[in-house]
Coordinates of C-alpha atoms in Angstrom, one line a residue:
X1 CA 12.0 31.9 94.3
X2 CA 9.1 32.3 92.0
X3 CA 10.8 30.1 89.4
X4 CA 11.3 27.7 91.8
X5 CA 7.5 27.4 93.4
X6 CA 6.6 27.3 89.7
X7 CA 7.9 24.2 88.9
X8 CA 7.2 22.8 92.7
X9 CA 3.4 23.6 91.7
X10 CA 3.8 21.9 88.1
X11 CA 5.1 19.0 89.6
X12 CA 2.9 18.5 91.9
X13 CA -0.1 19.0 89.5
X14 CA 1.5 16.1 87.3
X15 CA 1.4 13.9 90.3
X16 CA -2.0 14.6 90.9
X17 CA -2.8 14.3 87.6
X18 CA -1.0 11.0 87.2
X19 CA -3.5 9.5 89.7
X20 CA -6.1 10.4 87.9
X21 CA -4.8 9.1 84.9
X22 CA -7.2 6.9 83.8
X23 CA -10.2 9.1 83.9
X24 CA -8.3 11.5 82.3
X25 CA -8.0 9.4 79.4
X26 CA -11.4 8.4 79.3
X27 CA -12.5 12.1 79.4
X28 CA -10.1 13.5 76.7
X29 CA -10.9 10.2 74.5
X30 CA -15.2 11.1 75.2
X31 CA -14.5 14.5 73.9
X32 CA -12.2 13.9 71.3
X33 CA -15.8 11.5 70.0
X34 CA -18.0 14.6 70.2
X35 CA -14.9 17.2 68.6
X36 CA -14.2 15.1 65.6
X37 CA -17.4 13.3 65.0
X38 CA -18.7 16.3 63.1
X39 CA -15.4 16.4 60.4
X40 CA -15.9 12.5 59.7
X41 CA -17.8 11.7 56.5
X42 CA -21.4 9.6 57.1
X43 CA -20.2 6.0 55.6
X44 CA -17.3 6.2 58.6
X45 CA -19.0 7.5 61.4
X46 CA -20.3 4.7 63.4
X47 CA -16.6 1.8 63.1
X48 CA -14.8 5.4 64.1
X49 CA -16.5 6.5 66.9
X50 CA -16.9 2.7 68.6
X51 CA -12.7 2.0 67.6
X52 CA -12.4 5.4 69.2
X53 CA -14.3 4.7 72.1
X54 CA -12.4 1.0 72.6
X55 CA -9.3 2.6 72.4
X56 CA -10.2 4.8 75.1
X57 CA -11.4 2.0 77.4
X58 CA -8.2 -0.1 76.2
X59 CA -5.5 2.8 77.4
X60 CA -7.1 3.4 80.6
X61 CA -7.1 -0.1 81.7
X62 CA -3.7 -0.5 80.6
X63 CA -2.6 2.6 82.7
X64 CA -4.5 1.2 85.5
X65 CA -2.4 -2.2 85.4
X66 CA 0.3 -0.6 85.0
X67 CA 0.2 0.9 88.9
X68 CA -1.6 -2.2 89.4
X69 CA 0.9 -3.0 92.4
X70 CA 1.6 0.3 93.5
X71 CA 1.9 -0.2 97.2
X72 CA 1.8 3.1 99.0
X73 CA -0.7 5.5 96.2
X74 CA -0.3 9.2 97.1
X75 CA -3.7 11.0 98.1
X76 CA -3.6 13.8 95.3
X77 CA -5.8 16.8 94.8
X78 CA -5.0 18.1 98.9
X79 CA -6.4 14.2 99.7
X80 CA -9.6 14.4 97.7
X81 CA -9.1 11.8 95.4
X82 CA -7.0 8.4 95.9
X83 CA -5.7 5.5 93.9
X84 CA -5.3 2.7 96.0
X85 CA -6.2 -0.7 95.9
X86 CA -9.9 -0.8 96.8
X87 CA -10.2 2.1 94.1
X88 CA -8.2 -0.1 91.1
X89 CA -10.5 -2.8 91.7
X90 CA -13.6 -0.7 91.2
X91 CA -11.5 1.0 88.1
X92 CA -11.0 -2.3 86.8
X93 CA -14.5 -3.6 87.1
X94 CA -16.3 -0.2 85.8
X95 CA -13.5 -0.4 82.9
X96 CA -14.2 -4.0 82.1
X97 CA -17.9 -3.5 82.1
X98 CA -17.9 -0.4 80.0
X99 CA -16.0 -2.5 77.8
X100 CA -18.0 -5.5 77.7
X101 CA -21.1 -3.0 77.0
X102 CA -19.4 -1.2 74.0
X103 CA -18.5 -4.9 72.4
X104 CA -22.6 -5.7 72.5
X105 CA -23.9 -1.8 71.7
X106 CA -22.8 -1.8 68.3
X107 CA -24.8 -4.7 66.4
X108 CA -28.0 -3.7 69.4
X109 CA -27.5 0.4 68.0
X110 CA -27.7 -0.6 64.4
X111 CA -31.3 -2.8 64.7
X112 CA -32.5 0.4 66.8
X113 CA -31.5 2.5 64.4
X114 CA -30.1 4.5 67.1
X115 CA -26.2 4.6 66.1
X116 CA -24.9 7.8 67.5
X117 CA -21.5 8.4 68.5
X118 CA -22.5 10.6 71.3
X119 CA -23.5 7.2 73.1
X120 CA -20.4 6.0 72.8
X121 CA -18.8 9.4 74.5
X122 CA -21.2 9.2 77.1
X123 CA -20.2 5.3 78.0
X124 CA -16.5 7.3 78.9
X125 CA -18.0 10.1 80.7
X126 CA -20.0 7.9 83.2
X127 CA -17.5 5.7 83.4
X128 CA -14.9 8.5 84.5
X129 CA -17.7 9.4 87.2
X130 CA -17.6 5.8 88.6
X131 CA -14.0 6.3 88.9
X132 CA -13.7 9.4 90.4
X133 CA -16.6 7.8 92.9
X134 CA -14.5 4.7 93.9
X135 CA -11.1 7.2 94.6
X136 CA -13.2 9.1 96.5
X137 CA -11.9 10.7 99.8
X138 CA -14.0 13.8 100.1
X139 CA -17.7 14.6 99.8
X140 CA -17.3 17.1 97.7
X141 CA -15.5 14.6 95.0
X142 CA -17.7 12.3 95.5
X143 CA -20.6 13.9 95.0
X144 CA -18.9 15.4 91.9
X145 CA -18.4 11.8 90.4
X146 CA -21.7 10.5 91.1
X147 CA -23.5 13.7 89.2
X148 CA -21.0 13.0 86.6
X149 CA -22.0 9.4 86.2
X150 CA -25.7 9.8 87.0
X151 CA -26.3 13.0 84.1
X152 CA -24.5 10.4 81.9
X153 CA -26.8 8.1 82.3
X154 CA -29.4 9.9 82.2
X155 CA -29.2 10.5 79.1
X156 CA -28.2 7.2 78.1
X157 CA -31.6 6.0 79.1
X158 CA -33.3 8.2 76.6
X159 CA -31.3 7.0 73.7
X160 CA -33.7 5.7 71.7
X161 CA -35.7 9.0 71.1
X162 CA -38.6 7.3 68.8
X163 CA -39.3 5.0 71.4
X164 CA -42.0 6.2 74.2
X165 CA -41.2 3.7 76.4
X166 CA -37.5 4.8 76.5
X167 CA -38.3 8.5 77.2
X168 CA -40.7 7.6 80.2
X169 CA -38.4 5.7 81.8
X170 CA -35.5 8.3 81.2
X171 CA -37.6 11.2 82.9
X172 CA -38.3 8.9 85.6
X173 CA -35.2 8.0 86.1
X174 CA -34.0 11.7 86.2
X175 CA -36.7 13.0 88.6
X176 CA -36.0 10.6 91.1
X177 CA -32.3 10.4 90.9
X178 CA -32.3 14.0 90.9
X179 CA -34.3 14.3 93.8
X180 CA -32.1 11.7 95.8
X181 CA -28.8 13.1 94.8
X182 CA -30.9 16.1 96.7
X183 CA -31.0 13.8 99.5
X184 CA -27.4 12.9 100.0
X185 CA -26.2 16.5 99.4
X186 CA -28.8 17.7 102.7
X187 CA -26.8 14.8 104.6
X188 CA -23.9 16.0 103.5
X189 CA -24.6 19.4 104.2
X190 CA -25.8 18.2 107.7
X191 CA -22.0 16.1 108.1
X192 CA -20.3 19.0 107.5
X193 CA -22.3 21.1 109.8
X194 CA -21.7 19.0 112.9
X195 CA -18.3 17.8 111.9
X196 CA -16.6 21.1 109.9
X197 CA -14.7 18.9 107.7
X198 CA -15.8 17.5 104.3
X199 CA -13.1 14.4 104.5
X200 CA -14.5 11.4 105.2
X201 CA -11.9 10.0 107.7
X202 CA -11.7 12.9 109.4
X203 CA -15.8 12.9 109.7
X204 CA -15.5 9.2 111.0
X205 CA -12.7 10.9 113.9
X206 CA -14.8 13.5 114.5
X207 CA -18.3 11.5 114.9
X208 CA -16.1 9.0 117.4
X209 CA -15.6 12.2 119.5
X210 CA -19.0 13.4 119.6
X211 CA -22.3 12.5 121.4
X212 CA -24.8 11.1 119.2
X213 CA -27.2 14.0 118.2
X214 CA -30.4 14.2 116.6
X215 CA -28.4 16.1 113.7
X216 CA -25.9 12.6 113.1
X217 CA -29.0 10.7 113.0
X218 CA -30.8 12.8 110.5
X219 CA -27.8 12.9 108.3
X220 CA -27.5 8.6 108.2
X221 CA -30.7 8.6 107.3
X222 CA -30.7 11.1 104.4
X223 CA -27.1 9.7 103.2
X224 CA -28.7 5.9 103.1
X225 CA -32.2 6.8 102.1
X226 CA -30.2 8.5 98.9
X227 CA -27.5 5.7 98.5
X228 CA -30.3 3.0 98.8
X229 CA -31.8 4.6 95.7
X230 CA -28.5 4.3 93.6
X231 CA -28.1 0.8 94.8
X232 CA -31.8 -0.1 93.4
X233 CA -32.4 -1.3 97.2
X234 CA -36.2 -1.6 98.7
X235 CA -38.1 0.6 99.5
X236 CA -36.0 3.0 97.1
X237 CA -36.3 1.1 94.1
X238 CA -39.4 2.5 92.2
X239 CA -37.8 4.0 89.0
X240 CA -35.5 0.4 88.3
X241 CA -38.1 -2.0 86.4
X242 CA -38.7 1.4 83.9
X243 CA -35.9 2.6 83.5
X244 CA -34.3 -1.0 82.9
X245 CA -37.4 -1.9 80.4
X246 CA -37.0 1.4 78.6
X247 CA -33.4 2.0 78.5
X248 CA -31.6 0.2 75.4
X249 CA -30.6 -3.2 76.3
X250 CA -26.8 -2.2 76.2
X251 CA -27.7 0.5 78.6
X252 CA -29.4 -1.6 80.9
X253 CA -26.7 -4.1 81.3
X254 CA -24.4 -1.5 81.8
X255 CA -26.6 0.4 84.8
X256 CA -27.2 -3.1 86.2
X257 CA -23.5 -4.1 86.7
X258 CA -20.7 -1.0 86.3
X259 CA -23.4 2.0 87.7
X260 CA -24.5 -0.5 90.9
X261 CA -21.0 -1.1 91.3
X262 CA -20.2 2.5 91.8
X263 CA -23.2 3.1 94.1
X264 CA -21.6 0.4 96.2
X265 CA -18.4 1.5 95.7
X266 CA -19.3 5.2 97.8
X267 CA -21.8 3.2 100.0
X268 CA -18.7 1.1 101.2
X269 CA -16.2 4.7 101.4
X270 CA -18.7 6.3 103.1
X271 CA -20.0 3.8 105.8
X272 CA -15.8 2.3 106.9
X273 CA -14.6 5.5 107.1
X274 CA -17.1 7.9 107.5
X275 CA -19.4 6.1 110.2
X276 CA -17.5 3.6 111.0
X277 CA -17.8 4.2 114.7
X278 CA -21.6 4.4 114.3
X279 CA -22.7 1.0 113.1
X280 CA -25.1 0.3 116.5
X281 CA -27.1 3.5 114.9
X282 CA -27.4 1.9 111.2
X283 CA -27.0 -2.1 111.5
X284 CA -30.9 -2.8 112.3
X285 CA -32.0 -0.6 109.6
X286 CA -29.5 -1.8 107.0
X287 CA -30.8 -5.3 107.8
X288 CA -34.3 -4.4 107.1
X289 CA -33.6 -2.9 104.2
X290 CA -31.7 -5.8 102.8
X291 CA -34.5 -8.5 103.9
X292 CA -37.2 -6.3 102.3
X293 CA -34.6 -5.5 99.3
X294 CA -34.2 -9.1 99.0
X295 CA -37.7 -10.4 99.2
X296 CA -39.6 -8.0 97.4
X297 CA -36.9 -8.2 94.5
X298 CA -38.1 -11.7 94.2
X299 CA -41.8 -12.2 94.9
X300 CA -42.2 -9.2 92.4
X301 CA -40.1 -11.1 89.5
X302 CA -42.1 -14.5 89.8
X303 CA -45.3 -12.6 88.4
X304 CA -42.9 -11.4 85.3
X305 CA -43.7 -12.1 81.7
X306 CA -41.2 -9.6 80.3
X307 CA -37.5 -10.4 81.0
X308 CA -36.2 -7.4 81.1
X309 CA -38.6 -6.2 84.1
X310 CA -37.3 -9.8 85.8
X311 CA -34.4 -9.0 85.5
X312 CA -34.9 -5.6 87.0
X313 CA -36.6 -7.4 89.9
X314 CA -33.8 -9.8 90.0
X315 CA -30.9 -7.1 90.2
X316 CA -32.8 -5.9 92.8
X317 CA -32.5 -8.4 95.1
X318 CA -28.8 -9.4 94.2
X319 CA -28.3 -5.3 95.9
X320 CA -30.2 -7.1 98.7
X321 CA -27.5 -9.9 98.7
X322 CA -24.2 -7.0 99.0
X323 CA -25.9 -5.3 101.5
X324 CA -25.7 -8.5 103.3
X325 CA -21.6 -7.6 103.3
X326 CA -21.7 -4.2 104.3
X327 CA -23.9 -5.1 107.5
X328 CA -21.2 -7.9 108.3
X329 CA -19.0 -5.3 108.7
X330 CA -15.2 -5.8 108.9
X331 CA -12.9 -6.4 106.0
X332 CA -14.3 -10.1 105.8
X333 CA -18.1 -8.4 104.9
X334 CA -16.2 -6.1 102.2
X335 CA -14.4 -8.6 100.9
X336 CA -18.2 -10.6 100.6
X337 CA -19.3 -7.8 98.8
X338 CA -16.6 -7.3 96.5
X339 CA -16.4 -10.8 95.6
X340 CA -20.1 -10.7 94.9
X341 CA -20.0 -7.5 92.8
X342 CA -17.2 -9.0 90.7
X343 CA -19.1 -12.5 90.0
X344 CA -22.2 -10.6 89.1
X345 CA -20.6 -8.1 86.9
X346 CA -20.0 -11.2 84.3
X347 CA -23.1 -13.7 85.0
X348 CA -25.3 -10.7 84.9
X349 CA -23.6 -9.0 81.5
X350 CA -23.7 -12.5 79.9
X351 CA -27.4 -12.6 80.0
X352 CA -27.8 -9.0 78.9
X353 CA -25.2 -10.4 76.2
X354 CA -28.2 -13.0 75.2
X355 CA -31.0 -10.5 75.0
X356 CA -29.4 -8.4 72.9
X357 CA -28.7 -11.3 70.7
X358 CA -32.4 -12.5 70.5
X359 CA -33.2 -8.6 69.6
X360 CA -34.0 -8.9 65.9
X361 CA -36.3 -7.9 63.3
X362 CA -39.4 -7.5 64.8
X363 CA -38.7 -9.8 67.6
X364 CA -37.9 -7.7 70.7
X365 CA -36.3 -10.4 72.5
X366 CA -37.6 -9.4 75.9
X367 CA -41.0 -11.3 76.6
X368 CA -40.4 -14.9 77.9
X369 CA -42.0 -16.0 74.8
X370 CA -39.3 -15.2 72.7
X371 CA -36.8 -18.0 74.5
X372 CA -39.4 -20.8 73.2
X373 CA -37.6 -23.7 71.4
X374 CA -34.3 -21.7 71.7
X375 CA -32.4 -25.1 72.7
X376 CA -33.8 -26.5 69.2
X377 CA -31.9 -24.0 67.4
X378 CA -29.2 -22.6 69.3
X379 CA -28.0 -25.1 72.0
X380 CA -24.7 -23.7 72.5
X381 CA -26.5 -19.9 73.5
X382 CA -29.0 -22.0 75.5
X383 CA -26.3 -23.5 77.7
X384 CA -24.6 -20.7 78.0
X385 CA -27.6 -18.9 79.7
X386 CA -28.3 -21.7 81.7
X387 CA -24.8 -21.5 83.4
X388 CA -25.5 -17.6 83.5
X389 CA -28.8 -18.3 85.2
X390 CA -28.1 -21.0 87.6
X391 CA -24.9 -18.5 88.4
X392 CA -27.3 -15.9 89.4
X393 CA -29.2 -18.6 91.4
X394 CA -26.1 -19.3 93.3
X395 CA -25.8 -23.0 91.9
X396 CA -22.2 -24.7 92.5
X397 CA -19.9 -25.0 90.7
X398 CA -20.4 -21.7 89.3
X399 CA -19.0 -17.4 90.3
X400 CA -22.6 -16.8 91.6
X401 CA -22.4 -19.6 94.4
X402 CA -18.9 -18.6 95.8
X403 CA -20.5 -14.5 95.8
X404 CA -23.6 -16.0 97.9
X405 CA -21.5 -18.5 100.1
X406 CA -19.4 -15.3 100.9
X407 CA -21.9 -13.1 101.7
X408 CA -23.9 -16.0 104.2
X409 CA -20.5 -16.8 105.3
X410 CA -19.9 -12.9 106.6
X411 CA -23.4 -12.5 108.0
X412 CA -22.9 -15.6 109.7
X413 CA -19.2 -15.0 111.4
X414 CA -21.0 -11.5 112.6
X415 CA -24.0 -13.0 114.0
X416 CA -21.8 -15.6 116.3
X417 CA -19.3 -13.2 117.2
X418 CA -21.6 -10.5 118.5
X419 CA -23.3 -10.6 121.9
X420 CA -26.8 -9.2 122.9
X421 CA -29.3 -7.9 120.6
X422 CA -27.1 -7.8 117.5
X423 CA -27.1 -11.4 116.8
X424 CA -30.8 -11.9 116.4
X425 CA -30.9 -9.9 113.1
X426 CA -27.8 -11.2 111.7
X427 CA -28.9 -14.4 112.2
X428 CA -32.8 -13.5 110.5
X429 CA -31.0 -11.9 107.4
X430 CA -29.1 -15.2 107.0
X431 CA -32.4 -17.3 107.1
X432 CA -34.2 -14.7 104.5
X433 CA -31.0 -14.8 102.1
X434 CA -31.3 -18.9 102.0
X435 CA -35.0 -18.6 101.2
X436 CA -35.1 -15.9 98.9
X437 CA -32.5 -18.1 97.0
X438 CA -35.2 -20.7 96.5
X439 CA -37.8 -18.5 95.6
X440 CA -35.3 -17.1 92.6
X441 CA -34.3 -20.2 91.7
X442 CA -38.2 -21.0 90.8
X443 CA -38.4 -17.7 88.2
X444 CA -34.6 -18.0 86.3
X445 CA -36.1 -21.8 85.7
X446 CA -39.0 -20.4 84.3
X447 CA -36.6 -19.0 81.4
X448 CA -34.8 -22.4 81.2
X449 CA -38.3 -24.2 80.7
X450 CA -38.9 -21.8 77.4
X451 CA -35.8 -22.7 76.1
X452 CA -35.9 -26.2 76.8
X453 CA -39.6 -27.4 76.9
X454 CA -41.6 -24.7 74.5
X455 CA -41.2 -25.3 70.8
X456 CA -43.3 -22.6 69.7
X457 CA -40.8 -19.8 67.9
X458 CA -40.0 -17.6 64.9
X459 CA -37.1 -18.7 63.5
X460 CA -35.6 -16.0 62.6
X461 CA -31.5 -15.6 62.4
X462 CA -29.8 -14.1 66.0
X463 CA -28.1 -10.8 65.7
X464 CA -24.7 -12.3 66.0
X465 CA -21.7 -10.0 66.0
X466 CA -17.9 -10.2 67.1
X467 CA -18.7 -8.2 70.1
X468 CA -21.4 -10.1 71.2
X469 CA -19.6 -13.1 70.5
X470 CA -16.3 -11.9 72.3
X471 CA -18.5 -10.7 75.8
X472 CA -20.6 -13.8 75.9
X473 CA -17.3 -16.2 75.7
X474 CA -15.3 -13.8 78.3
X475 CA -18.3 -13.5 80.6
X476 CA -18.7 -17.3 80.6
X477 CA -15.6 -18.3 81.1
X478 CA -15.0 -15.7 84.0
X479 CA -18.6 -17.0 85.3
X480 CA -17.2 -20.6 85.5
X481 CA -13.3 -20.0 86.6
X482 CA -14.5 -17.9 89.2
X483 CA -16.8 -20.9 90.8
X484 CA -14.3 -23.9 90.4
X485 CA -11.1 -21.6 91.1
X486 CA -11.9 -18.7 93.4
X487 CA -8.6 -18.0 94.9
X488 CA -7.3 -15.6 93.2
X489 CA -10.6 -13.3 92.7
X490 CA -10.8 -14.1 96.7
X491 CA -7.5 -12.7 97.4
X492 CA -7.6 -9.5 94.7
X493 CA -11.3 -8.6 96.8
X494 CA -9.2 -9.2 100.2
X495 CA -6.5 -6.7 99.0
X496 CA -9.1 -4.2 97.7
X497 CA -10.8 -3.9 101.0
X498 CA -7.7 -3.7 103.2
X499 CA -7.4 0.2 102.4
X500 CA -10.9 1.2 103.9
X501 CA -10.3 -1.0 107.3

């Protein structure tokens, strides 16, 4: 009997292992980097530890579309962590993005002088968080990933030690996501109190059973105070434009697509399955937050010199925008969302792609000035930010117009389906999307005028490399397929949400 319970319990641990595959690679590949790094000689360090980390990125994809069509994913760990399809679609795009970001880092690390393989380990652990985030069927898992990620990151911010800027924003980024992972673990706490279960459909029964208490109410508003922080939403968004200015470039596009992408991905878990009978207690407040997220995101960028710190501003009304999904509602507002996370991922990494490139010398390739006369001397890198920009402005025929038509296009099916007071701020949100998209429009032109109308600039040669060159012709030509042929990125976001409905 004992022989035979042995090998029931091994084989059940290699089924739960196998669906956690992936982030098992990426975690065994992250410390294979740090074990082995010390053995390699100093010429060979740097190629070896970014092939390493590639390889890494490159296995766990393939593993992840290899169960791409799995229909029916077991729940493994005692149903703590999943695999189905709304997870391998935030796999993928936290995959793709890590390795987009790895492709730019290593030409970027090199000008820095900041080439250590322990960044590249780090890339994998964070990325292993996210995933373990977007499986997610339990607090406790959850909140397991996202320290995972977050401590990652972290540290990733500080990378460039010599640099003071760097280490400000890193300690600001710590003490404040520090104190609202705080936050969301008294929520949780709170959850678990009233409900005596830690699994998030099982809360979501349990909260449809019970009266509303002052205790449920508390714990939404901890739980979204603390998510809005990870999102970068408004009034919660204090330590972006810092840590986004100080971080390395690579790092910031990486926290600005795959780590937003995660926080979304445990905002959507939490609020379908978890209070998903409790929307009357969270929709006006959600809205708020994503008209203020929204407008404050952009009035703050117009006033921008530095790029960097507009684009902070910038990402932090596109949260604005996918909030706009999740107060929709329904699998028709996810699917918004989704769509809109997976256009931004690539317009959003192409222009990180760009600034990277213009980092050289002693040219930082941040201040507005530094995109003067760029049309005179590199019209193909000029277009290609234009189509990046104009993207992000939600411009047809481009991936950032089908994410905002999506999004409106939710808010608005919501706002004419509901009755009573409801409607009213559905409807407002829509009106402050459409003229928040104006004002936007206004500051990513104010880049294109530099390039094209300025002819004051150092002609100095770009920091071209095959990585860079690789992500900026992927993330274009993902920008412009998904604008003029949306289907199929429309029905892979339909299928992803399906599970959490």
């Amino acid at each position: 009997m004992q022989e035979l319970g042995t090998v029931y319990d091994v084989s059940r641990l290699l089924g739960d292992a196998a669906a956690i595959a992936p982030q098992l690679y990426l975690i065994i590949w992250s410390l294979g980097i740090l074990c082995v790094d010390p053995l390699v000689a100093a010429p060979h360090k740097r190629p070896w530890s970014l092939s390493f980390s590639l390889a890494g990125l490159g296995f766990a994809l393939l593993h992840l579309l290899s169960v791409w069509d799995l229909e029916a994913p077991p729940a493994a760990f005692n149903d703590t962590i999943i695999l189905d399809s709304f997870a391998r679609f935030f796999d993928a795009l936290f995959l793709v993005g890590a390795l987009l970001t790895v492709l730019v880092s290593y030409r970027y690390l090199d000008i820095e002088r900041a080439q250590h393989s322990e960044y590249y380990a780090l890339i994998l652990l964070a990325t292993s968080g996210m995933m373990f985030m977007a499986g997610a069927l339990d607090l406790i898992t959850l909140f397991i990933g996202l320290e995972l990620m977050s401590i990652s990151t972290y540290i990733l911010v500080g990378m460039l030690r010599h640099s003071r800027r760097s280490n400000e924003g890193a300690l600001k980024y710590f003490l404040l996501g520090a104190f609202s992972s705080g936050v969301i673990l008294y929520g949780m706490s709170l959850l678990y109190g009233v409900t005596g279960t830690t699994y998030l459909r099982e809360i979501g029964d349990a909260l449809a059973n019970l009266p509303s208490s002052g205790l449920v109410v508390l714990a939404i508003v901890l739980m979204t105070a603390g998510l809005c922080f990870k999102v970068a939403a408004a009034p919660f968004h204090m330590w972006v434009p810092d840590a986004y200015e100080g971080a390395p470039t690579a790092v910031t596009a990486f926290m600005s697509v795959a780590v937003k992408a995660a926080a979304f991905s445990i905002f959507f878990r939490i609020y379908y399955q978890a209070f998903r009978d409790e929307r009357d207690l969270y929709l006006l407040a959600l809205a708020l937050i994503a008209m203020l997220t929204m407008t404050w995101g952009n009035l703050a960028a117009v006033t921008q010199s530095n790029v960097k710190r507009l684009l902070a501003y910038s990402s932090i009304s596109h949260a604005g925008y996918v909030l706009m999904g999740l107060v929709a509602g329904g699998q028709f507002g996810l699917q918004a969302s989704a769509v809109y996370l997976l256009a931004y991922t690539f317009m959003n990494l192409g222009i990180w792609a760009i600034l990277i490139l213009l980092r050289r010398g002693d040219i930082d390739g941040e201040q507005m000035e530094d995109f003067n006369g760029l049309f005179l001397r590199r019209p193909g890198i000029s277009v290609l930010m234009v189509i990046f920009l104009l993207s992000l402005a939600g411009i047809p025929p481009l991936g950032g117009f089908i994410a905002k038509y999506f999004v409106f296009a939710a808010v608005i099916r919501t706002a004419l389906e509901s009755t009573g007071g409801i409607a009213t701020p559905l409807a407002w949100l829509a009106v402050v999307g459409a003229l928040n998209a104006v004002v936007a429009l206004y500051y990513y032109l104010r880049i294109v005028k530099s390039m094209f109308f300025e002819t004051e600039s150092v002609d100095v040669p770009l920091s071209f490399s095959t990585g860079i060159t690789v992500t900026l012709v992927v993330t274009a030509v993902l920008t412009i397929l998904i604008g003029v042929y949306p289907q199929p990125f429309i029905t892979l976001a339909e299928v992803a949400s399906a599970p959490l409905i």
